[in-house]
């Protein structure tokens, strides 16, 4: 199953799950409405007539049903709004704290390195990393989309697991990001909270009736009716919650198996995830979290996290079963809880296999979307090692990160750079300008292919800017782009990536088709063809091949694209149906590799545009996507 099929499957699964829960809610509404209507009739105290018949009066029953629906809907909506910030809201609800990106703690630094390597290798935004001060071994990934994702890891995990084991756990969590599980998980939280609201109202009624009846005479049937109503709503609400948990657990168990298998696929090291699972089984604190609301998010965790009432309500398969799936020859022995393997001495060397040839390159790259492999992670580690330490450190500092982005996005033309610097002098903070001067020399030596990784590293700290700070930062970015009359496609794409990476993905229905988007496709593919082949006959030919591959009538636009034109195109292309994004991505690749080579700048451009489309491309070197100077994909030299 490729990335696009996995995303579609996650959406279908979400639809089915929501449908099942809505059926459960419908049943609850019917039962709760009858209970409330009957209680109202009894509280009315009028003699005569059958109470049940009066409770079944359509006007009374309909009014009560509407009220119950509103309770469930408002309960779900309220929880959804509380979690709209994405993964950070979940991490903070569980007591997590954002990990200091400049930490000197070896365990925390190791965790950050593993997460950053995994993100850069997969083409995903680097997620926010949270530390839970809990002795249990556990972790989770949460968010609505990769742009607002957060990875949470416990203190017990980073102190107990070796690097390979920690990498296996993080790979497991990245699988949930890549397979679209996060949005499904947060929707489950909101829906179950709405169902639980009925039970909570019943609990409050019952408690109020008991406390209100003490110390004074009870009014007979009325008081009894309130007690009965509260008890009945509690039973109905908690029964509905139990039904929801059964559905949640059944889905979650299968997604955990998939994530374990994906961790093995990504790292090519079953001993990593297998060792972490064995450590979890042997650890004295296990995986149970001490947070007060740990139960609500139980389906997000790497380990069980909470005590399950039965195997039916357990959101995770038994540990023994998970271990045997990744380590079929496991003998049943467990390691000492205190043992921790030594970290590997160095990175695995990148793959040296021959790159794909001809038109197979596009198919190979499309197949790699959303998939990781051990050489990808090793390449990401090597790429980060090639970047000067000053720039890596700058990406983790709030002031230096802003200066780093300004420096990367400033145009290559000296005259434009001078104008842009003057604009920054009047708009940017003095502390940021000092950092920009300090970074000028290493930025001038920055090798092609290193700009995108640095921006990815800087995004987590930039997301922590306050509203006022981001407004100032965003104004400076817009000013830089405005001064650059004709920004290159890469400059535009990196600028868009920074803004989207901080603001988050704009929610849009993916209901458009390629045949509906001729204008935006013409604009984007023309820009890519021109970026890869210049503005001559080769660019027109590259564009024609891409249009032919799409099977859509398109018009080549020879004039250089303005940033506003490309923004207009992307705002429409983000609505493209998931199933058709693979075809667009293949056409984009055909544009830039028409001459038989893909320069590092072109590979960065592809990744940046693919990111904004929600298609995470792996490291540019994978499958020969980024050529060395003088090499062609057909094996010939230029």
Tab-separated table of N, CA, C and O in Angstrom, residues 152-213:
chain	number	residue	atom	x	y	z
A	152	UNK	N	5.357	13.077	21.735
A	152	UNK	CA	5.566	13.090	23.173
A	152	UNK	C	6.278	11.825	23.610
A	152	UNK	O	5.916	10.729	23.170
A	153	UNK	N	7.275	11.956	24.455
A	153	UNK	CA	8.052	10.807	24.933
A	153	UNK	C	8.248	10.970	26.435
A	153	UNK	O	8.468	12.084	26.924
A	154	UNK	N	8.171	9.869	27.167
A	154	UNK	CA	8.329	9.926	28.627
A	154	UNK	C	9.802	9.928	29.022
A	154	UNK	O	10.677	9.475	28.270
A	155	UNK	N	10.047	10.416	30.227
A	155	UNK	CA	11.397	10.390	30.780
A	155	UNK	C	11.896	8.949	30.896
A	155	UNK	O	13.053	8.659	30.625
A	156	UNK	N	11.008	8.039	31.286
A	156	UNK	CA	11.405	6.640	31.398
A	156	UNK	C	11.900	6.080	30.086
A	156	UNK	O	12.840	5.272	30.047
A	157	UNK	N	11.292	6.489	28.963
A	157	UNK	CA	11.697	5.973	27.658
A	157	UNK	C	13.090	6.458	27.274
A	157	UNK	O	13.940	5.668	26.831
A	158	UNK	N	13.364	7.751	27.450
A	158	UNK	CA	14.662	8.252	26.989
A	158	UNK	C	15.802	7.820	27.900
A	158	UNK	O	16.961	7.786	27.474
A	159	UNK	N	15.485	7.472	29.159
A	159	UNK	CA	16.539	7.036	30.068
A	159	UNK	C	16.777	5.530	30.019
A	159	UNK	O	17.838	5.060	30.420
A	160	UNK	N	15.807	4.779	29.530
A	160	UNK	CA	15.905	3.320	29.543
A	160	UNK	C	16.280	2.741	28.188
A	160	UNK	O	16.981	1.733	28.113
A	161	UNK	N	15.819	3.374	27.107
A	161	UNK	CA	16.013	2.803	25.774
A	161	UNK	C	17.326	3.270	25.158
A	161	UNK	O	17.733	4.420	25.322
A	162	UNK	N	17.981	2.353	24.446
A	162	UNK	CA	19.155	2.714	23.665
A	162	UNK	C	18.743	3.467	22.413
A	162	UNK	O	17.556	3.598	22.098
A	163	UNK	N	19.733	3.949	21.650
A	163	UNK	CA	19.401	4.776	20.490
A	163	UNK	C	18.590	4.014	19.459
A	163	UNK	O	17.608	4.533	18.905
A	164	UNK	N	18.971	2.779	19.153
A	164	UNK	CA	18.226	1.993	18.175
A	164	UNK	C	16.810	1.716	18.655
A	164	UNK	O	15.858	1.731	17.864
A	165	UNK	N	16.670	1.448	19.951
A	165	UNK	CA	15.338	1.190	20.498
A	165	UNK	C	14.479	2.458	20.460
A	165	UNK	O	13.299	2.417	20.095
A	166	UNK	N	15.102	3.589	20.812
A	166	UNK	CA	14.369	4.851	20.752
A	166	UNK	C	13.999	5.178	19.312
A	166	UNK	O	12.897	5.659	19.035
A	167	UNK	N	14.903	4.910	18.388
A	167	UNK	CA	14.612	5.144	16.977
A	167	UNK	C	13.447	4.270	16.512
A	167	UNK	O	12.596	4.719	15.731
A	168	UNK	N	13.373	3.038	17.003
A	168	UNK	CA	12.247	2.168	16.657
A	168	UNK	C	10.932	2.729	17.162
A	168	UNK	O	9.905	2.689	16.463
A	169	UNK	N	10.940	3.279	18.385
A	169	UNK	CA	9.718	3.878	18.949
A	169	UNK	C	9.310	5.104	18.139
A	169	UNK	O	8.124	5.289	17.803
A	170	UNK	N	10.271	5.964	17.807
A	170	UNK	CA	9.960	7.172	17.033
A	170	UNK	C	9.492	6.794	15.630
A	170	UNK	O	8.573	7.424	15.076
A	171	UNK	N	10.083	5.764	15.037
A	171	UNK	CA	9.624	5.295	13.720
A	171	UNK	C	8.175	4.804	13.808
A	171	UNK	O	7.376	5.038	12.893
A	172	UNK	N	7.834	4.126	14.888
A	172	UNK	CA	6.446	3.687	15.130
A	172	UNK	C	5.515	4.903	15.143
A	172	UNK	O	4.445	4.889	14.512
A	173	UNK	N	5.914	5.960	15.830
A	173	UNK	CA	5.069	7.158	15.912
A	173	UNK	C	4.992	7.887	14.569
A	173	UNK	O	3.940	8.415	14.205
A	174	UNK	N	6.093	7.912	13.826
A	174	UNK	CA	6.048	8.538	12.504
A	174	UNK	C	5.134	7.764	11.560
A	174	UNK	O	4.541	8.349	10.646
A	175	UNK	N	4.997	6.475	11.770
A	175	UNK	CA	4.049	5.707	10.966
A	175	UNK	C	2.631	6.225	11.168
A	175	UNK	O	1.847	6.327	10.216
A	176	UNK	N	2.290	6.564	12.416
A	176	UNK	CA	0.947	7.114	12.670
A	176	UNK	C	0.759	8.450	11.944
A	176	UNK	O	-0.348	8.757	11.490
A	177	UNK	N	1.839	9.228	11.832
A	177	UNK	CA	1.743	10.502	11.105
A	177	UNK	C	1.554	10.242	9.616
A	177	UNK	O	0.669	10.814	8.969
A	178	UNK	N	2.372	9.345	9.057
A	178	UNK	CA	2.348	9.096	7.615
A	178	UNK	C	1.081	8.378	7.161
A	178	UNK	O	0.632	8.560	6.026
A	179	UNK	N	0.502	7.558	8.017
A	179	UNK	CA	-0.681	6.794	7.629
A	179	UNK	C	-1.997	7.487	7.965
A	179	UNK	O	-3.062	6.892	7.824
A	180	UNK	N	-1.931	8.729	8.419
A	180	UNK	CA	-3.152	9.486	8.656
A	180	UNK	C	-3.899	9.091	9.910
A	180	UNK	O	-5.091	9.408	10.040
A	181	UNK	N	-3.223	8.416	10.852
A	181	UNK	CA	-3.907	7.964	12.072
A	181	UNK	C	-4.200	9.100	13.038
A	181	UNK	O	-5.141	9.029	13.824
A	182	UNK	N	-3.388	10.164	13.005
A	182	UNK	CA	-3.510	11.202	14.033
A	182	UNK	C	-4.865	11.892	13.997
A	182	UNK	O	-5.509	12.081	15.034
A	183	UNK	N	-5.296	12.296	12.802
A	183	UNK	CA	-6.580	13.008	12.697
A	183	UNK	C	-7.719	12.105	13.144
A	183	UNK	O	-8.644	12.537	13.828
A	184	UNK	N	-7.642	10.826	12.753
A	184	UNK	CA	-8.647	9.857	13.183
A	184	UNK	C	-8.685	9.777	14.700
A	184	UNK	O	-9.766	9.782	15.315
A	185	UNK	N	-7.515	9.744	15.325
A	185	UNK	CA	-7.458	9.609	16.781
A	185	UNK	C	-8.066	10.817	17.496
A	185	UNK	O	-8.787	10.661	18.491
A	186	UNK	N	-7.798	12.019	17.004
A	186	UNK	CA	-8.351	13.201	17.656
A	186	UNK	C	-9.859	13.307	17.442
A	186	UNK	O	-10.587	13.783	18.319
A	187	UNK	N	-10.348	12.867	16.296
A	187	UNK	CA	-11.799	12.869	16.083
A	187	UNK	C	-12.482	11.884	17.030
A	187	UNK	O	-13.584	12.134	17.513
A	188	UNK	N	-11.795	10.775	17.285
A	188	UNK	CA	-12.339	9.811	18.246
A	188	UNK	C	-12.469	10.442	19.626
A	188	UNK	O	-13.474	10.248	20.318
A	189	UNK	N	-11.450	11.188	20.032
A	189	UNK	CA	-11.480	11.841	21.344
A	189	UNK	C	-12.690	12.764	21.437
A	189	UNK	O	-13.432	12.754	22.430
A	190	UNK	N	-12.920	13.576	20.403
A	190	UNK	CA	-14.026	14.532	20.421
A	190	UNK	C	-15.380	13.824	20.436
A	190	UNK	O	-16.284	14.195	21.199
A	191	UNK	N	-15.546	12.793	19.602
A	191	UNK	CA	-16.828	12.087	19.537
A	191	UNK	C	-17.149	11.389	20.858
A	191	UNK	O	-18.285	11.444	21.352
A	192	UNK	N	-16.149	10.741	21.426
A	192	UNK	CA	-16.383	10.039	22.693
A	192	UNK	C	-16.685	11.014	23.823
A	192	UNK	O	-17.468	10.696	24.724
A	193	UNK	N	-16.106	12.188	23.758
A	193	UNK	CA	-16.398	13.184	24.790
A	193	UNK	C	-17.857	13.628	24.700
A	193	UNK	O	-18.509	13.863	25.731
A	194	UNK	N	-18.386	13.738	23.470
A	194	UNK	CA	-19.789	14.100	23.313
A	194	UNK	C	-20.717	13.054	23.895
A	194	UNK	O	-21.725	13.377	24.546
A	195	UNK	N	-20.389	11.776	23.677
A	195	UNK	CA	-21.207	10.703	24.251
A	195	UNK	C	-21.115	10.719	25.771
A	195	UNK	O	-22.118	10.562	26.485
A	196	UNK	N	-19.912	10.945	26.269
A	196	UNK	CA	-19.695	10.955	27.716
A	196	UNK	C	-20.467	12.095	28.387
A	196	UNK	O	-20.829	11.996	29.572
A	197	UNK	N	-20.754	13.170	27.627
A	197	UNK	CA	-21.457	14.314	28.208
A	197	UNK	C	-22.813	13.917	28.786
A	197	UNK	O	-23.255	14.467	29.799
A	198	UNK	N	-23.493	12.946	28.164
A	198	UNK	CA	-24.792	12.489	28.690
A	198	UNK	C	-24.605	11.900	30.081
A	198	UNK	O	-25.353	12.199	31.017
A	199	UNK	N	-23.603	11.041	30.226
A	199	UNK	CA	-23.335	10.442	31.528
A	199	UNK	C	-22.921	11.465	32.565
A	199	UNK	O	-23.297	11.360	33.737
A	200	UNK	N	-22.145	12.477	32.145
A	200	UNK	CA	-21.710	13.509	33.094
A	200	UNK	C	-22.906	14.322	33.598
A	200	UNK	O	-22.981	14.674	34.784
A	201	UNK	N	-23.858	14.614	32.716
A	201	UNK	CA	-25.070	15.330	33.142
A	201	UNK	C	-25.859	14.478	34.128
A	201	UNK	O	-26.360	14.971	35.148
A	202	UNK	N	-25.961	13.187	33.831
A	202	UNK	CA	-26.652	12.284	34.763
A	202	UNK	C	-25.978	12.260	36.115
A	202	UNK	O	-26.644	12.272	37.164
A	203	UNK	N	-24.643	12.239	36.106
A	203	UNK	CA	-23.890	12.233	37.368
A	203	UNK	C	-24.166	13.506	38.172
A	203	UNK	O	-24.368	13.455	39.392
A	204	UNK	N	-24.198	14.656	37.484
A	204	UNK	CA	-24.465	15.920	38.185
A	204	UNK	C	-25.884	15.959	38.745
A	204	UNK	O	-26.115	16.422	39.869
A	205	UNK	N	-26.859	15.450	37.965
A	205	UNK	CA	-28.243	15.414	38.453
A	205	UNK	C	-28.360	14.524	39.687
A	205	UNK	O	-29.006	14.882	40.679
A	206	UNK	N	-27.736	13.357	39.609
A	206	UNK	CA	-27.815	12.419	40.725
A	206	UNK	C	-27.146	12.992	41.966
A	206	UNK	O	-27.704	12.934	43.078
A	207	UNK	N	-25.984	13.589	41.787
A	207	UNK	CA	-25.267	14.176	42.922
A	207	UNK	C	-26.056	15.346	43.509
A	207	UNK	O	-26.182	15.482	44.736
A	208	UNK	N	-26.639	16.175	42.639
A	208	UNK	CA	-27.416	17.314	43.114
A	208	UNK	C	-28.656	16.877	43.858
A	208	UNK	O	-29.030	17.474	44.887
A	209	UNK	N	-29.321	15.819	43.364
A	209	UNK	CA	-30.530	15.338	44.030
A	209	UNK	C	-30.209	14.762	45.403
A	209	UNK	O	-30.937	14.972	46.375
A	210	UNK	N	-29.083	14.037	45.489
A	210	UNK	CA	-28.703	13.438	46.775
A	210	UNK	C	-28.330	14.524	47.777
A	210	UNK	O	-28.803	14.537	48.919
A	211	UNK	N	-27.507	15.477	47.338
A	211	UNK	CA	-27.090	16.540	48.265
A	211	UNK	C	-28.241	17.479	48.588
A	211	UNK	O	-28.380	17.939	49.717
A	212	UNK	N	-29.096	17.763	47.595
A	212	UNK	CA	-30.213	18.668	47.824
A	212	UNK	C	-31.288	18.077	48.706
A	212	UNK	O	-32.074	18.808	49.325
A	213	UNK	N	-31.351	16.750	48.792
A	213	UNK	CA	-32.395	16.115	49.594
A	213	UNK	C	-32.011	15.944	51.044
A	213	UNK	O	-32.847	15.569	51.871
